[in-house]
Short mmCIF file of N, CA and C in Angstrom, two decimals:
data_model
loop_
_atom_site.label_atom_id
_atom_site.label_comp_id
_atom_site.label_asym_id
_atom_site.label_seq_id
_atom_site.Cartn_x
_atom_site.Cartn_y
_atom_site.Cartn_z
N MET A 1 -26.18 27.47 -4.30
CA MET A 1 -25.48 25.99 -5.12
C MET A 1 -26.93 25.80 -6.53
N LYS A 2 -26.21 25.21 -7.68
CA LYS A 2 -26.81 24.60 -8.28
C LYS A 2 -27.59 24.06 -8.54
N GLY A 3 -26.71 22.90 -9.05
CA GLY A 3 -26.57 21.11 -8.19
C GLY A 3 -28.16 20.41 -9.28
N ASN A 4 -27.78 19.54 -9.29
CA ASN A 4 -28.53 18.83 -9.86
C ASN A 4 -29.89 18.37 -8.78
N ILE A 5 -31.15 18.19 -9.11
CA ILE A 5 -32.51 18.09 -8.17
C ILE A 5 -32.23 17.00 -8.19
N TRP A 6 -31.67 15.84 -8.78
CA TRP A 6 -31.28 14.07 -8.64
C TRP A 6 -30.23 13.75 -8.05
N ASP A 7 -29.18 14.70 -7.31
CA ASP A 7 -28.23 15.12 -6.51
C ASP A 7 -28.75 14.81 -5.21
N MET A 8 -29.66 15.38 -5.17
CA MET A 8 -30.12 16.19 -3.71
C MET A 8 -31.62 14.82 -2.79
N MET A 9 -30.77 15.43 -1.70
CA MET A 9 -31.56 13.94 -1.43
C MET A 9 -32.88 15.44 -0.46
N THR A 10 -34.12 14.47 -0.18
CA THR A 10 -35.08 14.59 0.13
C THR A 10 -35.49 16.04 0.60
N SER A 11 -35.34 16.24 2.01
CA SER A 11 -35.37 17.03 2.70
C SER A 11 -34.65 18.68 2.10
N GLU A 12 -33.53 17.65 1.83
CA GLU A 12 -32.48 18.96 0.69
C GLU A 12 -33.42 19.66 -0.17
N LEU A 13 -34.36 19.58 -0.77
CA LEU A 13 -35.20 19.95 -1.68
C LEU A 13 -35.43 20.94 -0.88
N LEU A 14 -36.21 20.85 0.06
CA LEU A 14 -37.16 21.69 0.83
C LEU A 14 -36.55 22.89 0.73
N PHE A 15 -35.42 22.54 1.96
CA PHE A 15 -34.26 23.28 2.73
C PHE A 15 -33.70 24.91 1.90
N ARG A 16 -33.21 23.87 0.33
CA ARG A 16 -33.15 24.98 -0.69
C ARG A 16 -33.70 25.55 -1.25
N ALA A 17 -35.15 24.71 -0.99
CA ALA A 17 -35.99 25.97 -2.05
C ALA A 17 -35.96 27.46 -0.58
N LEU A 18 -36.14 26.60 0.62
CA LEU A 18 -36.69 27.49 1.42
C LEU A 18 -35.77 28.28 2.22
N LYS A 19 -34.61 28.30 2.35
CA LYS A 19 -32.86 28.93 2.72
C LYS A 19 -32.11 29.38 1.85
N THR A 20 -32.52 28.97 0.41
CA THR A 20 -31.76 29.66 0.03
C THR A 20 -32.05 31.26 -1.10
N ASP A 21 -31.31 31.96 -1.52
CA ASP A 21 -31.75 33.15 -2.74
C ASP A 21 -31.79 32.08 -3.84
N ILE A 22 -32.66 32.01 -4.23
CA ILE A 22 -32.68 31.60 -5.86
C ILE A 22 -34.23 31.81 -6.51
N PRO A 23 -33.80 31.56 -7.65
CA PRO A 23 -34.89 32.25 -8.66
C PRO A 23 -36.47 31.73 -7.95
N THR A 24 -37.34 32.10 -8.59
CA THR A 24 -38.73 31.39 -8.18
C THR A 24 -39.07 30.28 -8.77
N ASP A 25 -38.53 30.33 -10.21
CA ASP A 25 -38.90 29.30 -10.86
C ASP A 25 -37.81 27.66 -10.06
N ARG A 26 -36.59 28.21 -9.88
CA ARG A 26 -36.24 26.90 -9.34
C ARG A 26 -36.56 26.80 -7.99
N LYS A 27 -37.25 27.19 -7.47
CA LYS A 27 -38.14 27.44 -5.81
C LYS A 27 -39.15 26.45 -6.33
N ASN A 28 -39.91 26.69 -6.77
CA ASN A 28 -40.76 25.91 -7.90
C ASN A 28 -40.12 24.36 -8.03
N LEU A 29 -39.08 24.37 -8.72
CA LEU A 29 -38.58 22.80 -9.34
C LEU A 29 -38.48 22.56 -7.93
N LEU A 30 -37.33 22.56 -6.86
CA LEU A 30 -37.15 22.03 -5.71
C LEU A 30 -38.29 21.76 -4.85
N LEU A 31 -39.71 22.72 -4.76
CA LEU A 31 -41.04 22.25 -3.79
C LEU A 31 -41.43 21.05 -4.67
N ASP A 32 -42.02 20.46 -6.45
CA ASP A 32 -41.90 20.70 -7.01
C ASP A 32 -41.39 19.14 -6.55
N GLU A 33 -40.10 19.14 -6.54
CA GLU A 33 -39.78 17.07 -6.79
C GLU A 33 -40.63 16.86 -5.26
N TYR A 34 -40.11 17.74 -4.11
CA TYR A 34 -40.15 17.64 -3.20
C TYR A 34 -41.52 16.75 -2.55
N HIS A 35 -42.42 17.76 -3.09
CA HIS A 35 -43.94 17.00 -3.51
C HIS A 35 -43.83 15.49 -4.41
N HIS A 36 -43.47 15.77 -5.31
CA HIS A 36 -43.20 14.37 -5.93
C HIS A 36 -42.72 13.57 -5.63
N ARG A 37 -42.01 13.09 -4.92
CA ARG A 37 -41.17 12.29 -4.24
C ARG A 37 -42.07 11.62 -3.26
N LEU A 38 -41.94 12.54 -2.24
CA LEU A 38 -43.35 11.86 -1.31
C LEU A 38 -44.37 11.06 -2.01
N MET A 39 -45.65 11.26 -2.52
CA MET A 39 -46.25 10.98 -3.35
C MET A 39 -46.32 9.70 -3.83
N LEU A 40 -44.76 9.70 -4.62
CA LEU A 40 -44.52 8.38 -4.89
C LEU A 40 -44.69 7.20 -4.32
N MET A 41 -43.50 7.76 -2.88
CA MET A 41 -43.48 7.18 -2.24
C MET A 41 -44.90 6.13 -1.18
N GLY A 42 -46.02 7.57 -2.07
CA GLY A 42 -47.12 6.74 -1.38
C GLY A 42 -47.80 7.30 0.04
N LEU A 43 -46.56 8.70 0.09
CA LEU A 43 -47.74 9.60 1.28
C LEU A 43 -49.21 10.22 0.31
N LYS A 44 -49.85 10.69 1.13
CA LYS A 44 -51.79 11.28 1.64
C LYS A 44 -51.32 12.92 0.96
N GLU A 45 -52.10 13.88 0.29
CA GLU A 45 -52.28 14.97 0.48
C GLU A 45 -51.72 15.12 2.09
N GLU A 46 -52.30 15.15 3.07
CA GLU A 46 -52.39 15.27 4.09
C GLU A 46 -50.89 14.99 4.90
N GLU A 47 -50.27 13.58 4.38
CA GLU A 47 -49.41 13.43 5.18
C GLU A 47 -48.24 13.89 4.76
N ILE A 48 -48.15 14.51 3.23
CA ILE A 48 -46.71 14.93 2.94
C ILE A 48 -46.93 16.18 4.00
N ALA A 49 -47.96 17.05 4.07
CA ALA A 49 -48.40 18.39 4.74
C ALA A 49 -47.86 18.18 6.30
N GLN A 50 -48.18 17.03 7.24
CA GLN A 50 -47.52 16.78 8.27
C GLN A 50 -45.86 16.71 7.87
N PHE A 51 -45.52 15.76 6.66
CA PHE A 51 -43.83 15.15 6.90
C PHE A 51 -43.31 17.05 6.48
N ARG A 52 -43.37 17.21 5.64
CA ARG A 52 -42.68 19.31 5.34
C ARG A 52 -42.72 20.28 6.37
N LYS A 53 -44.09 19.93 7.23
CA LYS A 53 -44.71 20.43 9.12
C LYS A 53 -42.67 20.52 9.40
N ALA A 54 -42.51 19.08 9.91
CA ALA A 54 -41.71 18.14 10.51
C ALA A 54 -40.25 18.59 10.17
N ASP A 55 -39.89 18.33 8.40
CA ASP A 55 -39.33 19.03 8.38
C ASP A 55 -38.99 20.07 8.13
N GLU A 56 -39.62 20.79 8.26
CA GLU A 56 -39.70 22.99 7.98
C GLU A 56 -39.48 23.40 9.72
N LYS A 57 -39.49 22.04 10.31
CA LYS A 57 -39.29 22.67 11.98
C LYS A 57 -38.02 22.10 12.57
N ALA A 58 -37.81 20.59 11.08
CA ALA A 58 -36.02 20.72 11.70
C ALA A 58 -34.76 22.12 10.87
N ILE A 59 -35.37 22.45 9.58
CA ILE A 59 -34.84 23.50 8.51
C ILE A 59 -34.24 24.59 9.87
N ASN A 60 -36.20 25.01 10.64
CA ASN A 60 -35.69 26.63 11.14
C ASN A 60 -35.37 26.10 12.31
N THR A 61 -35.02 25.41 12.55
CA THR A 61 -34.53 25.05 14.07
C THR A 61 -32.79 25.18 13.82
N GLY A 62 -32.34 24.82 13.28
CA GLY A 62 -30.68 24.52 12.96
C GLY A 62 -30.27 23.53 11.73
N CYS A 63 -30.94 22.55 11.47
CA CYS A 63 -30.19 21.58 10.88
C CYS A 63 -28.86 22.31 10.20
N TYR A 64 -28.26 20.69 9.48
CA TYR A 64 -26.52 20.70 9.41
C TYR A 64 -26.87 20.62 7.71
N ILE A 65 -27.80 21.27 7.32
CA ILE A 65 -27.79 21.28 5.15
C ILE A 65 -26.75 22.46 5.22
N LYS A 66 -26.01 22.28 4.30
CA LYS A 66 -24.80 23.69 3.78
C LYS A 66 -25.51 24.24 3.12
N PRO A 67 -25.56 25.20 2.58
CA PRO A 67 -26.54 26.08 1.07
C PRO A 67 -25.07 25.14 0.20
N ASP A 68 -24.04 25.57 0.31
CA ASP A 68 -23.26 25.27 -1.21
C ASP A 68 -23.11 23.51 -1.51
N VAL A 69 -23.26 22.70 -0.10
CA VAL A 69 -22.94 21.43 -0.45
C VAL A 69 -23.67 20.82 -0.37
N LEU A 70 -23.63 19.52 -1.56
CA LEU A 70 -24.70 18.71 -1.25
C LEU A 70 -24.69 17.36 -0.24
N LEU A 71 -25.47 17.15 0.35
CA LEU A 71 -25.54 17.09 1.94
C LEU A 71 -24.87 15.88 1.50
N ALA A 72 -24.73 14.72 0.50
CA ALA A 72 -24.76 13.30 1.03
C ALA A 72 -23.59 12.84 0.17
N SER A 73 -22.44 14.80 -0.20
CA SER A 73 -21.44 14.42 -0.64
C SER A 73 -20.37 14.13 0.28
N LYS A 74 -20.30 14.64 1.70
CA LYS A 74 -18.98 14.50 2.27
C LYS A 74 -19.98 14.77 3.47
N SER A 75 -18.53 13.92 4.59
CA SER A 75 -19.32 13.36 5.85
C SER A 75 -19.23 14.04 6.68
N LEU A 76 -20.34 13.97 7.30
CA LEU A 76 -21.16 15.34 8.44
C LEU A 76 -19.93 15.30 9.29
N ILE A 77 -19.74 13.72 9.77
CA ILE A 77 -18.49 13.64 11.20
C ILE A 77 -17.50 14.01 10.80
N LYS A 78 -16.81 14.65 11.96
CA LYS A 78 -15.85 14.91 11.68
C LYS A 78 -14.57 14.89 13.35
N ASP A 79 -13.62 13.89 13.42
CA ASP A 79 -12.86 13.91 14.14
C ASP A 79 -12.90 14.67 15.46
N GLY A 80 -12.96 15.01 16.23
CA GLY A 80 -13.25 15.76 17.32
C GLY A 80 -14.46 15.55 17.73
N MET A 81 -15.61 15.44 17.02
CA MET A 81 -16.74 16.10 17.53
C MET A 81 -17.14 14.88 19.33
N SER A 82 -17.99 15.18 18.86
CA SER A 82 -18.54 14.01 20.31
C SER A 82 -20.17 13.97 20.18
N SER A 83 -20.95 13.24 21.34
CA SER A 83 -22.06 12.73 21.20
C SER A 83 -23.28 14.13 21.01
N LYS A 84 -22.56 15.65 21.13
CA LYS A 84 -22.77 16.52 21.54
C LYS A 84 -23.16 18.17 20.16
N SER A 85 -21.93 16.87 19.59
CA SER A 85 -22.45 17.90 18.21
C SER A 85 -23.34 17.61 17.56
N ILE A 86 -23.85 16.97 17.52
CA ILE A 86 -25.38 16.69 17.03
C ILE A 86 -26.36 16.78 17.21
N LEU A 87 -27.40 17.20 17.20
CA LEU A 87 -28.48 17.32 18.05
C LEU A 87 -30.39 16.42 17.31
N MET A 88 -30.48 15.31 17.79
CA MET A 88 -31.29 14.89 16.95
C MET A 88 -32.91 15.85 16.01
N ASP A 89 -32.86 16.16 17.29
CA ASP A 89 -34.26 17.18 17.29
C ASP A 89 -33.92 18.02 16.03
N HIS A 90 -32.89 18.55 15.79
CA HIS A 90 -32.15 19.88 14.08
C HIS A 90 -31.88 18.93 13.20
N CYS A 91 -32.19 17.77 13.17
CA CYS A 91 -32.51 16.87 12.13
C CYS A 91 -33.57 16.77 11.14
N THR A 92 -33.16 16.87 10.32
CA THR A 92 -34.29 16.50 8.74
C THR A 92 -34.46 15.41 8.41
N PHE A 93 -35.41 15.28 8.16
CA PHE A 93 -35.61 13.26 7.52
C PHE A 93 -34.52 13.17 7.61
N SER A 94 -33.78 13.40 6.41
CA SER A 94 -32.63 12.53 5.81
C SER A 94 -31.25 12.97 6.22
N GLU A 95 -31.77 13.86 6.85
CA GLU A 95 -30.52 14.39 7.56
C GLU A 95 -29.87 12.83 8.45
N LEU A 96 -30.91 12.24 8.89
CA LEU A 96 -31.51 10.77 9.82
C LEU A 96 -30.53 9.96 9.35
N ILE A 97 -31.35 10.03 8.46
CA ILE A 97 -31.24 8.89 7.35
C ILE A 97 -29.22 8.49 6.80
N TYR A 98 -28.92 10.04 6.46
CA TYR A 98 -27.40 9.71 5.88
C TYR A 98 -26.62 9.54 7.35
N LEU A 99 -27.18 10.33 9.25
CA LEU A 99 -26.16 10.29 9.60
C LEU A 99 -25.92 8.76 9.69
N ALA A 100 -26.52 7.76 9.47
CA ALA A 100 -26.64 6.33 10.32
C ALA A 100 -25.44 6.01 9.44
N GLU A 101 -25.79 5.77 8.15
CA GLU A 101 -25.08 6.07 6.49
C GLU A 101 -24.25 6.98 6.51
N ASP A 102 -23.67 7.78 7.27
CA ASP A 102 -22.17 8.30 7.20
C ASP A 102 -21.70 7.74 8.51
N ALA A 103 -22.30 7.20 9.75
CA ALA A 103 -21.14 6.72 11.17
C ALA A 103 -20.72 5.44 10.04
N LYS A 104 -21.50 4.73 9.56
CA LYS A 104 -21.27 3.60 9.74
C LYS A 104 -20.42 3.90 8.33
N LEU A 105 -20.10 4.35 7.70
CA LEU A 105 -19.29 4.34 6.51
C LEU A 105 -17.77 5.49 6.80
N ALA A 106 -17.73 6.58 8.20
CA ALA A 106 -16.73 6.11 9.20
C ALA A 106 -16.13 5.71 9.95
N ASP A 107 -16.96 4.10 10.49
CA ASP A 107 -17.16 3.79 11.12
C ASP A 107 -16.04 2.68 10.58
N ASP A 108 -16.03 2.21 9.55
CA ASP A 108 -16.02 1.13 8.55
C ASP A 108 -14.59 1.26 8.26
N MET A 109 -13.75 3.00 7.74
CA MET A 109 -13.00 3.26 7.22
C MET A 109 -11.74 2.90 8.62
N GLY A 110 -11.92 3.01 9.60
CA GLY A 110 -11.13 2.39 11.09
C GLY A 110 -9.58 3.44 10.89
N PHE A 111 -10.14 4.15 11.09
CA PHE A 111 -9.11 5.98 11.14
C PHE A 111 -8.94 6.25 12.74
N ASP A 112 -8.36 6.17 13.33
CA ASP A 112 -8.12 6.16 14.35
C ASP A 112 -8.53 8.12 15.48
N TRP A 113 -10.12 7.61 15.49
CA TRP A 113 -10.72 8.56 16.10
C TRP A 113 -10.45 9.08 17.44
N SER A 114 -10.47 10.43 17.94
CA SER A 114 -11.07 10.93 19.01
C SER A 114 -11.58 10.40 20.21
N GLU A 115 -11.57 9.40 21.67
CA GLU A 115 -12.50 9.28 22.14
C GLU A 115 -13.79 9.88 21.73
N GLU A 116 -13.92 10.82 21.50
CA GLU A 116 -15.07 11.35 21.78
C GLU A 116 -15.90 11.05 19.94
N THR A 117 -14.74 11.51 19.20
CA THR A 117 -15.54 10.79 18.27
C THR A 117 -16.44 9.37 18.05
N ALA A 118 -15.47 8.45 18.76
CA ALA A 118 -15.38 7.20 17.92
C ALA A 118 -17.17 7.04 19.15
N SER A 119 -16.82 7.57 20.09
CA SER A 119 -18.19 7.36 20.85
C SER A 119 -19.43 8.13 20.36
N LEU A 120 -19.00 9.25 19.02
CA LEU A 120 -20.59 9.99 18.66
C LEU A 120 -20.52 8.39 17.24
N LEU A 121 -19.53 8.52 16.93
CA LEU A 121 -19.84 6.64 15.59
C LEU A 121 -20.29 5.45 16.08
N PHE A 122 -20.22 4.76 17.74
CA PHE A 122 -20.62 3.98 18.30
C PHE A 122 -22.24 4.63 18.12
N SER A 123 -22.14 5.22 18.46
CA SER A 123 -23.99 5.40 18.81
C SER A 123 -24.61 5.91 17.62
N LEU A 124 -24.16 6.31 16.50
CA LEU A 124 -24.70 6.82 15.55
C LEU A 124 -24.37 5.05 14.36
N SER A 125 -23.87 4.40 14.38
CA SER A 125 -23.49 3.21 13.46
C SER A 125 -23.61 2.03 13.82
N LEU A 126 -24.61 1.94 15.09
CA LEU A 126 -24.33 0.58 15.88
C LEU A 126 -25.07 -0.36 14.90
N SER A 127 -24.89 -1.58 14.42
CA SER A 127 -25.59 -2.39 13.53
C SER A 127 -27.12 -2.96 14.65
N GLY A 128 -28.20 -2.66 13.83
CA GLY A 128 -29.71 -2.94 14.22
C GLY A 128 -30.17 -0.98 14.61
N LEU A 129 -30.49 -1.04 14.88
CA LEU A 129 -31.23 0.52 14.95
C LEU A 129 -30.71 1.63 16.37
N CYS A 130 -29.75 2.42 14.91
CA CYS A 130 -29.32 3.54 15.96
C CYS A 130 -29.99 4.95 16.32
N GLU A 131 -29.12 5.93 16.54
CA GLU A 131 -29.78 7.18 17.53
C GLU A 131 -30.52 7.71 16.20
N SER A 132 -29.92 8.55 15.34
CA SER A 132 -30.17 8.57 14.35
C SER A 132 -31.64 7.87 13.92
N ALA A 133 -31.17 6.28 13.58
CA ALA A 133 -32.31 5.36 13.05
C ALA A 133 -33.14 5.14 13.62
N ARG A 134 -33.38 5.52 15.01
CA ARG A 134 -34.13 5.26 16.17
C ARG A 134 -35.22 6.77 16.13
N ALA A 135 -34.26 8.22 16.09
CA ALA A 135 -35.23 9.12 16.35
C ALA A 135 -36.07 9.67 14.90
N CYS A 136 -35.75 9.31 13.60
CA CYS A 136 -36.21 9.39 12.08
C CYS A 136 -36.98 8.40 12.53
N GLN A 137 -37.53 6.72 12.73
CA GLN A 137 -38.38 6.55 13.25
C GLN A 137 -39.21 6.46 14.24
N GLN A 138 -39.16 6.99 15.40
CA GLN A 138 -39.82 7.72 16.15
C GLN A 138 -40.86 8.81 15.63
N ARG A 139 -39.74 9.66 15.04
CA ARG A 139 -40.21 10.76 13.89
C ARG A 139 -41.86 10.01 13.15
N MET A 140 -40.99 9.57 12.15
CA MET A 140 -42.31 8.66 11.14
C MET A 140 -43.56 8.48 12.00
N ASN A 141 -43.25 7.38 13.17
CA ASN A 141 -44.09 6.74 13.90
C ASN A 141 -45.35 8.37 14.42
N GLU A 142 -44.92 8.87 15.28
CA GLU A 142 -45.38 10.14 15.43
C GLU A 142 -46.21 10.89 14.41
N LEU A 143 -45.99 10.73 13.19
CA LEU A 143 -47.15 11.02 11.91
C LEU A 143 -47.73 10.42 11.56
N LYS A 144 -47.78 9.22 12.25
CA LYS A 144 -48.62 7.87 11.62
C LYS A 144 -48.08 7.55 9.96
N LEU A 145 -47.04 7.29 10.16
CA LEU A 145 -46.75 6.81 8.45
C LEU A 145 -46.26 5.67 8.49
N SER A 146 -46.31 5.10 7.54
CA SER A 146 -46.23 3.46 7.24
C SER A 146 -45.41 2.89 7.40
N THR A 147 -45.62 1.39 7.23
CA THR A 147 -44.37 0.93 7.88
C THR A 147 -43.31 0.58 6.53
N ASP A 148 -44.22 1.03 5.25
CA ASP A 148 -43.63 1.26 3.46
C ASP A 148 -43.38 1.63 3.37
N PHE A 149 -44.18 2.93 3.71
CA PHE A 149 -43.22 4.05 3.28
C PHE A 149 -41.75 4.09 4.18
N GLN A 150 -42.10 3.84 5.18
CA GLN A 150 -40.47 4.59 5.65
C GLN A 150 -39.40 3.78 5.17
N VAL A 151 -40.14 2.26 4.94
CA VAL A 151 -38.95 1.33 4.07
C VAL A 151 -38.73 2.20 2.57
N SER A 152 -39.34 2.32 1.73
CA SER A 152 -39.09 3.33 0.30
C SER A 152 -38.64 4.83 1.11
N PHE A 153 -39.14 5.28 1.99
CA PHE A 153 -38.17 7.10 2.23
C PHE A 153 -36.55 6.27 2.33
N ILE A 154 -36.48 5.39 3.01
CA ILE A 154 -34.81 5.24 3.50
C ILE A 154 -34.27 4.90 2.59
N GLU A 155 -34.74 3.84 1.22
CA GLU A 155 -34.00 3.38 0.51
C GLU A 155 -33.80 3.81 -0.61
N TYR A 156 -34.87 5.14 -1.23
CA TYR A 156 -33.93 6.45 -1.89
C TYR A 156 -33.05 7.34 -1.50
N GLU A 157 -33.40 7.74 -0.32
CA GLU A 157 -32.43 8.62 0.50
C GLU A 157 -30.95 7.64 -0.10
N ARG A 158 -30.58 6.53 0.44
CA ARG A 158 -29.67 5.59 0.26
C ARG A 158 -28.82 4.87 -0.83
N ILE A 159 -30.09 5.42 -1.79
CA ILE A 159 -29.56 5.09 -3.13
C ILE A 159 -28.54 6.71 -3.86
N ILE A 160 -28.92 7.73 -3.39
CA ILE A 160 -28.32 9.04 -3.56
C ILE A 160 -26.94 8.66 -2.91
N ILE A 161 -27.80 8.44 -0.88
CA ILE A 161 -26.18 8.23 -0.74
C ILE A 161 -24.91 7.47 -1.35
N ARG A 162 -25.12 5.94 -1.66
CA ARG A 162 -24.59 5.67 -2.32
C ARG A 162 -24.06 6.33 -3.70
N ARG A 163 -24.65 6.59 -4.33
CA ARG A 163 -24.09 7.33 -5.69
C ARG A 163 -23.52 8.25 -5.70
N LEU A 164 -23.51 9.04 -4.47
CA LEU A 164 -22.24 10.09 -4.40
C LEU A 164 -21.18 10.11 -3.56
N ARG A 165 -21.75 9.12 -2.71
CA ARG A 165 -20.58 8.43 -1.92
C ARG A 165 -19.76 7.18 -2.88
N ASN A 166 -19.57 6.78 -3.66
CA ASN A 166 -19.33 6.10 -4.53
C ASN A 166 -19.17 5.14 -3.53
N ILE A 167 -20.50 3.90 -3.33
CA ILE A 167 -20.13 2.90 -2.38
C ILE A 167 -21.48 1.71 -2.85
N PRO A 168 -20.05 1.13 -2.89
CA PRO A 168 -20.48 0.16 -4.08
C PRO A 168 -21.98 -1.33 -3.23
N TRP A 169 -23.17 -0.79 -4.83
CA TRP A 169 -23.98 -1.08 -4.36
C TRP A 169 -24.08 -2.84 -3.27
N SER A 170 -23.12 -3.58 -2.92
CA SER A 170 -22.95 -4.55 -2.46
C SER A 170 -22.89 -3.73 -1.11
N TYR A 171 -21.98 -3.65 -0.84
CA TYR A 171 -22.22 -2.36 0.49
C TYR A 171 -22.76 -3.24 1.82
N ARG A 172 -23.75 -2.77 1.81
CA ARG A 172 -24.95 -3.43 2.97
C ARG A 172 -26.35 -2.83 2.54
N SER A 173 -26.58 -4.19 2.52
CA SER A 173 -28.07 -4.11 1.67
C SER A 173 -28.79 -3.51 3.47
#
């Protein structure tokens, strides 16, 4: 997938650089942008290395990013999924943020979801700290990342999600 780097969530940049067959110059561009975003959000070199290591672990464990689809462009949650369909340990930081947003959108749409999927939506879109948000916060806390960075990262990822999913800015603060 070629895709615009501005449409890729942060962890997705790393996934595409590591797991897709692309020219070296494109791979370097994605890795540079990954590093640049994290640096702009306030991480130091050592913290960037730790963050990347955690993202790589999720990518190598079997994250849910698809090589040919922008992560934030389509719902990860499908009817028929259950609480066992998505494993938090397999998710990159960006996927954890996206899951919470995706579940909130899916829940708000009010479709007639199967009981299993409704349970999954409930666990991921609770008002307050949902399962994926707790997993993301716990992982970032283990890396001793500042609260300021955590807020910046979440908001940056949400900007990409809102744009790609055509969500009004006033939807949810």
